[in-house]
Amino acid sequence: EPEVTQTPSHQVTQMGQEVILRCVPISNHLYFYWYRQILGQKVEFLVSFYNNEISEKSEIFDDQFSVERPDGSNFTLKIRSTKLEDSAMYFCASSEVSLYGYTFGSGTRLTVV
Amino acid sequence: DQQVKQNSPSLSVQEGRISILNCDYTNSMFDYFLWYKKYPAEGPTFLISISSIKDKNEDGRFTVFLNKSAKHLSLHIVPSQPGDSAVYFCAASPGGYQKVTFGTGTKLQVIP
């Protein structure tokens, strides 16, 4: 069964450092998303991406965040200067068109120290 | 602003019995409702969904009920199995490819 692949599974970084979280969406999917879940809290939407541009973003997704699809397969989330409160599980998801094809990756646990 | 609410953080049910997970929402623009199941250290897995034009959708042991006037939906699992133990997230969207808003989750424990 096709799956969304995220790397690394766990990333530890020092406060103020830049991190790049990587995702390989399902190959025929057109819509890409990043969500995050702070420990013990709900899964929160960060950003959606379609046709090489951001289609929607939340208030969490400020200037410190950026997304890119550098080639035909990868979809990355960059945090320029990490803060302690950025520590969370970050989930990538992709979909064809409908919500039924919305598939999540297994997540990257980001720990900012 | 919590647009999707799951008021029960946890639920314990005996194996073989019915599990009922509840969810309330406030945004009238929501048109699609979904339930996701999540195991620790894994991403949410799609379970079942319902669009606002229906009031019930069934898939095997899982049934979702939607009461649009009350802005309430529920997930019924019958019979419950130990493998169903996980965190269940209710989620909603205005439709299409628009963002999904998640509830806070309910941790279900099915006791053998």
Short mmCIF file of C-alpha atoms in Angstrom, two decimals, chain B residues 6-66:
data_model
loop_
_atom_site.label_atom_id
_atom_site.label_comp_id
_atom_site.label_asym_id
_atom_site.label_seq_id
_atom_site.Cartn_x
_atom_site.Cartn_y
_atom_site.Cartn_z
CA GLN B 6 -13.95 15.85 22.10
CA ASN B 7 -14.98 16.24 25.71
CA SER B 8 -13.95 12.80 26.89
CA PRO B 9 -10.17 12.47 27.04
CA SER B 10 -10.41 8.76 27.76
CA LEU B 11 -12.81 5.82 27.59
CA SER B 12 -12.55 2.23 28.83
CA VAL B 13 -14.73 -0.51 27.40
CA GLN B 14 -14.88 -4.26 27.83
CA GLU B 15 -14.00 -6.39 24.84
CA GLY B 16 -17.10 -7.28 22.86
CA ARG B 17 -19.08 -4.27 24.06
CA ILE B 18 -19.90 -1.11 22.15
CA SER B 19 -17.53 1.87 22.22
CA ILE B 20 -19.13 5.25 21.61
CA LEU B 21 -16.87 8.22 21.00
CA ASN B 22 -18.43 11.65 20.80
CA CYS B 23 -17.50 14.84 19.06
CA ASP B 24 -19.02 18.33 18.84
CA TYR B 25 -18.22 21.11 16.42
CA THR B 26 -19.02 24.77 16.18
CA ASN B 27 -18.19 25.80 12.62
CA SER B 28 -21.23 25.68 10.33
CA MET B 29 -18.97 25.63 7.29
CA PHE B 30 -17.77 22.13 8.05
CA ASP B 31 -19.06 19.75 5.42
CA TYR B 32 -16.99 16.62 5.87
CA PHE B 33 -16.31 14.83 9.08
CA LEU B 34 -13.70 12.20 9.66
CA TRP B 35 -12.44 9.91 12.33
CA TYR B 36 -8.78 9.05 12.60
CA LYS B 37 -7.13 6.45 14.76
CA LYS B 38 -3.65 7.04 16.11
CA TYR B 39 -1.19 4.72 17.77
CA PRO B 40 1.79 6.13 19.70
CA ALA B 41 4.68 7.28 17.47
CA GLU B 42 2.59 6.84 14.32
CA GLY B 43 0.68 9.24 12.12
CA PRO B 44 -3.12 9.39 12.24
CA THR B 45 -4.79 6.71 10.14
CA PHE B 46 -8.05 7.43 8.38
CA LEU B 47 -10.89 5.33 9.75
CA ILE B 48 -14.24 6.49 8.43
CA SER B 49 -15.88 9.67 7.20
CA ILE B 50 -19.27 11.18 6.56
CA SER B 51 -20.45 14.09 4.51
CA SER B 52 -23.05 16.51 5.75
CA ILE B 53 -25.69 15.20 3.37
CA LYS B 54 -25.82 11.93 5.26
CA ASP B 55 -26.59 11.10 8.86
CA LYS B 56 -25.00 7.68 9.03
CA ASN B 57 -22.13 5.83 7.44
CA GLU B 58 -21.12 2.29 8.20
CA ASP B 59 -17.94 0.34 7.51
CA GLY B 60 -17.72 -3.03 9.14
CA ARG B 61 -17.58 -2.62 12.91
CA PHE B 62 -17.41 1.17 12.62
CA THR B 63 -20.42 3.45 12.24
CA VAL B 64 -20.39 7.22 12.28
CA PHE B 65 -23.55 9.17 13.07
CA LEU B 66 -23.98 12.83 12.26
#
